[in-house]
XYZ file of N, CA and C in Angstrom:
420
model
N -134.976 21.662 40.054
C -134.274 20.420 40.312
C -135.166 19.262 39.866
N -134.601 18.340 39.085
C -135.366 17.179 38.628
C -135.529 16.187 39.770
N -136.417 15.233 39.570
C -136.627 14.197 40.583
C -135.348 13.402 40.813
N -134.635 13.072 39.747
C -133.376 12.328 39.882
C -132.361 13.119 40.697
N -132.258 14.414 40.429
C -131.332 15.266 41.186
C -131.734 15.353 42.651
N -133.028 15.464 42.883
C -133.530 15.541 44.257
C -133.250 14.232 45.000
N -133.502 13.096 44.332
C -133.234 11.797 44.953
C -131.749 11.618 45.248
N -130.902 12.057 44.306
C -129.457 11.961 44.503
C -129.029 12.811 45.696
N -129.571 14.020 45.799
C -129.211 14.899 46.911
C -129.688 14.342 48.247
N -130.874 13.738 48.274
C -131.368 13.121 49.514
C -130.448 11.984 49.957
N -129.983 11.181 48.992
C -129.064 10.099 49.330
C -127.732 10.671 49.825
N -127.228 11.692 49.167
C -125.985 12.324 49.610
C -126.136 12.857 51.029
N -127.237 13.530 51.307
C -127.476 14.056 52.657
C -127.497 12.935 53.690
N -128.147 11.828 53.345
C -128.213 10.686 54.255
C -126.819 10.106 54.482
N -126.035 9.999 53.404
C -124.676 9.462 53.521
C -123.780 10.376 54.360
N -123.957 11.681 54.221
C -123.168 12.618 55.027
C -123.524 12.492 56.505
N -124.798 12.295 56.798
C -125.212 12.086 58.193
C -124.634 10.769 58.719
N -124.637 9.739 57.876
C -124.051 8.448 58.260
C -122.563 8.618 58.558
N -121.866 9.328 57.673
C -120.431 9.566 57.874
C -120.189 10.305 59.186
N -120.965 11.339 59.421
C -120.803 12.133 60.643
C -121.018 11.269 61.883
N -122.033 10.419 61.840
C -122.326 9.521 62.957
C -121.126 8.626 63.259
N -120.370 8.287 62.214
C -119.218 7.400 62.369
C -117.892 8.162 62.382
N -117.998 9.462 62.640
C -116.827 10.336 62.782
C -115.916 10.293 61.554
N -116.552 10.330 60.395
C -115.839 10.388 59.122
C -116.144 11.741 58.498
N -115.107 12.425 58.064
C -115.257 13.725 57.411
C -115.277 13.493 55.902
N -116.256 14.101 55.241
C -116.338 14.039 53.785
C -116.110 15.447 53.254
N -115.073 15.587 52.451
C -114.744 16.875 51.830
C -115.020 16.768 50.335
N -115.611 17.816 49.795
C -115.900 17.852 48.362
C -114.917 18.784 47.672
N -114.445 18.335 46.514
C -113.579 19.162 45.682
C -114.201 19.231 44.293
N -113.977 20.344 43.624
C -114.495 20.544 42.271
C -113.284 20.630 41.346
N -112.890 19.482 40.820
C -111.669 19.389 40.022
C -111.973 18.696 38.692
N -110.942 18.336 37.975
C -111.066 17.651 36.695
C -112.068 16.492 36.808
N -112.953 16.332 35.830
C -113.990 15.289 35.905
C -113.468 13.858 36.017
N -112.196 13.626 35.749
C -111.660 12.277 35.855
C -110.874 12.045 37.145
N -110.811 13.050 38.021
C -110.106 12.917 39.303
C -110.914 12.020 40.223
N -110.344 10.881 40.561
C -111.053 9.879 41.363
C -111.148 10.285 42.838
N -112.221 9.835 43.490
C -112.322 10.066 44.933
C -111.257 9.258 45.662
N -110.973 9.646 46.880
C -110.011 8.896 47.671
C -110.336 9.021 49.142
N -109.748 8.112 49.897
C -109.937 8.169 51.348
C -108.578 8.132 52.024
N -108.473 8.925 53.063
C -107.299 8.908 53.930
C -107.760 8.204 55.205
N -107.595 6.905 55.199
C -108.186 6.061 56.244
C -107.741 6.449 57.642
N -106.452 6.711 57.804
C -105.936 7.024 59.136
C -106.491 8.343 59.665
N -106.948 9.199 58.771
C -107.525 10.489 59.174
C -109.052 10.490 59.129
N -109.638 9.338 58.730
C -111.097 9.194 58.615
C -111.652 10.320 57.734
N -111.016 10.497 56.573
C -111.354 11.568 55.644
C -111.592 10.990 54.251
N -112.729 11.336 53.673
C -113.044 10.972 52.294
C -113.061 12.248 51.465
N -112.398 12.200 50.323
C -112.348 13.354 49.420
C -113.090 12.963 48.138
N -114.128 13.712 47.826
C -115.038 13.374 46.737
C -115.053 14.484 45.695
N -114.890 14.104 44.446
C -114.953 15.044 43.325
C -116.413 15.257 42.926
N -116.944 16.445 43.186
C -118.332 16.728 42.813
C -118.478 17.048 41.328
N -117.359 17.086 40.623
C -117.367 17.327 39.184
C -117.107 16.023 38.425
N -117.308 14.880 39.068
C -117.065 13.569 38.458
C -117.848 13.459 37.163
N -117.233 12.871 36.152
C -117.835 12.826 34.815
C -119.127 12.022 34.760
N -119.368 11.191 35.738
C -120.643 10.462 35.842
C -121.315 10.932 37.139
N -121.958 12.077 37.050
C -122.543 12.734 38.219
C -123.456 11.811 39.020
N -124.174 10.944 38.338
C -125.100 10.044 39.037
C -124.372 9.076 39.970
N -123.057 8.896 39.783
C -122.283 7.974 40.616
C -121.655 8.640 41.845
N -121.837 9.938 42.009
C -121.233 10.627 43.155
C -121.665 10.008 44.496
N -122.946 9.700 44.705
C -123.293 9.067 45.989
C -122.569 7.739 46.203
N -122.429 6.950 45.144
C -121.708 5.683 45.281
C -120.253 5.938 45.645
N -119.665 6.969 45.054
C -118.283 7.325 45.389
C -118.154 7.662 46.871
N -119.125 8.399 47.382
C -119.103 8.776 48.801
C -119.141 7.528 49.677
N -120.102 6.666 49.437
C -120.255 5.489 50.294
C -119.095 4.520 50.098
N -118.543 4.442 48.906
C -117.392 3.572 48.666
C -116.194 4.011 49.522
N -115.939 5.319 49.552
C -114.816 5.819 50.366
C -115.110 5.668 51.855
N -116.360 5.872 52.255
C -116.743 5.606 53.642
C -116.469 4.141 53.967
N -116.797 3.261 53.031
C -116.556 1.833 53.221
C -115.089 1.518 53.453
N -114.211 2.127 52.659
C -112.772 1.915 52.866
C -112.375 2.287 54.294
N -112.871 3.406 54.769
C -112.517 3.884 56.111
C -113.089 2.963 57.186
N -114.356 2.614 57.040
C -115.000 1.740 58.023
C -114.296 0.378 58.087
N -113.992 -0.186 56.932
C -113.356 -1.500 56.889
C -111.938 -1.454 57.444
N -111.197 -0.399 57.129
C -109.811 -0.276 57.578
C -109.712 -0.086 59.084
N -110.716 0.539 59.662
C -110.672 0.848 61.084
C -111.462 -0.130 61.940
N -111.992 -1.182 61.307
C -112.697 -2.212 62.061
C -113.946 -1.724 62.751
N -114.629 -0.739 62.170
C -115.858 -0.238 62.779
C -116.928 -1.329 62.775
N -117.713 -1.430 63.848
C -118.691 -2.498 63.957
C -119.732 -2.492 62.834
N -120.064 -1.354 62.277
C -121.059 -1.298 61.208
C -120.486 -1.651 59.841
N -119.208 -1.996 59.788
C -118.588 -2.246 58.489
C -118.953 -3.599 57.914
N -119.459 -4.514 58.718
C -119.818 -5.851 58.239
C -118.618 -6.511 57.571
N -117.458 -6.387 58.186
C -116.203 -6.897 57.610
C -116.328 -8.357 57.176
N -117.007 -9.162 57.940
C -117.067 -10.597 57.633
C -118.138 -10.945 56.607
N -118.934 -10.004 56.206
C -119.976 -10.279 55.230
C -119.460 -9.965 53.830
N -118.830 -10.938 53.228
C -118.330 -10.777 51.869
C -118.913 -11.876 51.004
N -118.779 -11.700 49.710
C -119.271 -12.691 48.772
C -118.083 -13.471 48.227
N -118.291 -14.721 47.923
C -117.218 -15.580 47.415
C -116.563 -14.959 46.187
N -115.250 -15.041 46.136
C -114.517 -14.564 44.976
C -114.179 -13.081 45.000
N -114.526 -12.389 46.053
C -114.247 -10.960 46.137
C -113.355 -10.713 47.346
N -112.090 -10.374 47.070
C -111.199 -10.228 48.209
C -110.164 -9.114 48.060
N -110.217 -8.324 47.000
C -109.292 -7.200 46.913
C -109.751 -6.111 47.877
N -108.970 -5.067 48.014
C -109.378 -3.963 48.890
C -110.597 -3.233 48.325
N -110.709 -3.205 47.010
C -111.838 -2.511 46.388
C -113.140 -3.284 46.533
N -113.085 -4.588 46.390
C -114.318 -5.372 46.431
C -115.062 -5.260 47.762
N -114.390 -5.375 48.910
C -115.131 -5.194 50.160
C -115.780 -3.803 50.277
N -115.104 -2.768 49.775
C -115.699 -1.420 49.804
C -116.905 -1.358 48.876
N -116.831 -2.044 47.734
C -117.980 -2.101 46.827
C -119.148 -2.842 47.465
N -118.857 -3.964 48.117
C -119.910 -4.736 48.787
C -120.554 -3.895 49.881
N -119.730 -3.254 50.688
C -120.226 -2.359 51.739
C -121.159 -1.315 51.125
N -120.741 -0.728 50.003
C -121.494 0.346 49.353
C -122.850 -0.123 48.857
N -122.855 -1.243 48.158
C -124.118 -1.768 47.621
C -125.065 -2.099 48.765
N -124.544 -2.733 49.814
C -125.400 -3.091 50.953
C -125.968 -1.853 51.641
N -125.145 -0.831 51.838
C -125.628 0.360 52.535
C -126.671 1.099 51.693
N -126.438 1.214 50.402
C -127.432 1.866 49.541
C -128.709 1.035 49.487
N -128.572 -0.277 49.461
C -129.752 -1.144 49.470
C -130.549 -0.933 50.764
N -129.859 -0.888 51.895
C -130.533 -0.632 53.174
C -131.247 0.710 53.152
N -130.584 1.718 52.597
C -131.195 3.043 52.474
C -132.461 2.964 51.629
N -132.382 2.268 50.503
C -133.541 2.186 49.612
C -134.709 1.488 50.298
N -134.423 0.460 51.085
C -135.484 -0.245 51.804
C -136.132 0.654 52.855
N -135.312 1.458 53.532
C -135.853 2.394 54.533
C -136.772 3.423 53.885
N -136.449 3.786 52.640
C -137.284 4.737 51.901
C -138.560 4.089 51.374
N -138.621 2.776 51.411
C -139.779 2.065 50.888
C -139.640 1.655 49.436
N -138.447 1.809 48.877
C -138.201 1.347 47.509
C -138.002 -0.161 47.546
N -138.886 -0.860 46.897
C -138.813 -2.322 46.894
C -138.458 -2.800 45.494
N -137.181 -3.046 45.288
C -136.706 -3.484 43.984
C -136.689 -5.005 43.945
N -137.192 -5.557 42.853
C -137.210 -7.003 42.670
C -136.017 -7.490 41.859
N -135.382 -6.584 41.136
C -134.247 -6.982 40.316
C -133.150 -5.936 40.388
N -131.901 -6.373 40.254
C -130.773 -5.478 40.498
C -130.594 -4.356 39.482
N -130.970 -4.570 38.230
C -130.736 -3.557 37.203
C -131.419 -2.239 37.494
N -132.687 -2.277 37.844
C -133.431 -1.050 38.150
C -132.892 -0.385 39.411
N -132.535 -1.196 40.400
C -131.924 -0.674 41.629
C -130.641 0.079 41.301
N -129.781 -0.530 40.485
C -128.512 0.090 40.117
C -128.740 1.395 39.364
N -129.663 1.383 38.442
C -129.965 2.583 37.657
C -130.532 3.688 38.544
N -131.404 3.325 39.449
C -132.058 4.310 40.312
C -131.095 4.980 41.280
N -130.049 4.262 41.686
C -129.130 4.789 42.691
C -127.721 5.071 42.158
N -127.561 5.096 40.833
C -126.277 5.467 40.243
C -125.148 4.513 40.589
N -125.479 3.244 40.686
C -124.466 2.249 41.022
C -123.741 1.849 39.736
N -122.422 1.935 39.721
C -121.672 1.678 38.484
C -121.766 0.222 38.012
N -121.660 0.054 36.716
C -121.749 -1.274 36.107
C -120.697 -2.232 36.640
N -119.558 -1.724 37.076
C -118.482 -2.600 37.534
C -118.877 -3.434 38.749
N -119.966 -3.063 39.426
C -120.402 -3.836 40.590
C -121.683 -4.623 40.306
N -121.945 -4.883 39.044
C -123.144 -5.644 38.676
C -123.164 -7.012 39.345
N -122.049 -7.737 39.296
C -122.020 -9.077 39.894
C -122.256 -9.027 41.398
N -121.664 -8.046 42.067
C -121.862 -7.889 43.511
C -123.328 -7.597 43.813
N -123.933 -6.741 43.002
C -125.336 -6.380 43.214
C -126.242 -7.580 42.963
N -125.979 -8.337 41.924
C -126.774 -9.537 41.637
C -126.673 -10.528 42.790
N -125.487 -10.683 43.336
C -125.289 -11.595 44.460
C -126.097 -11.135 45.685
N -126.106 -9.842 45.935
C -126.908 -9.303 47.042
C -128.382 -9.641 46.849
N -128.877 -9.448 45.653
C -130.285 -9.722 45.396
C -130.620 -11.214 45.527
N -129.671 -12.087 45.211
C -129.892 -13.528 45.393
C -130.069 -13.858 46.865
N -129.343 -13.134 47.728
C -129.359 -13.417 49.156
C -130.541 -12.778 49.880
N -131.188 -11.808 49.269
C -132.288 -11.104 49.942
C -133.589 -11.834 49.777
């Protein structure tokens, strides 16, 4: 196992423990590489494709679906009111939740990133959330 694979697995393990703590079930499926993850909010269930075509983004997919569930159910750890200006779709709050939670995880590990690009690359954060990540770094 490479260092990147090991780091990805450690993050996945941490996210699964986080989900369990918040009574969220994460199920993995091995399907077509373009099958998107989804969450069944009312059932507190996240379904994640472990065959996703961008394997490095699987942890982000997990936390993103956890975010949808946490936000939909008003869980206290969801930070519902902590949003960035201009982001108000259902996807954006889940993305913000995801970036913040991964950032918190990285800080707990002792990873001290000074700029968002390396952070995103190190944790498989998709390019579509670059602006959200940059905004987080401005606030830290």
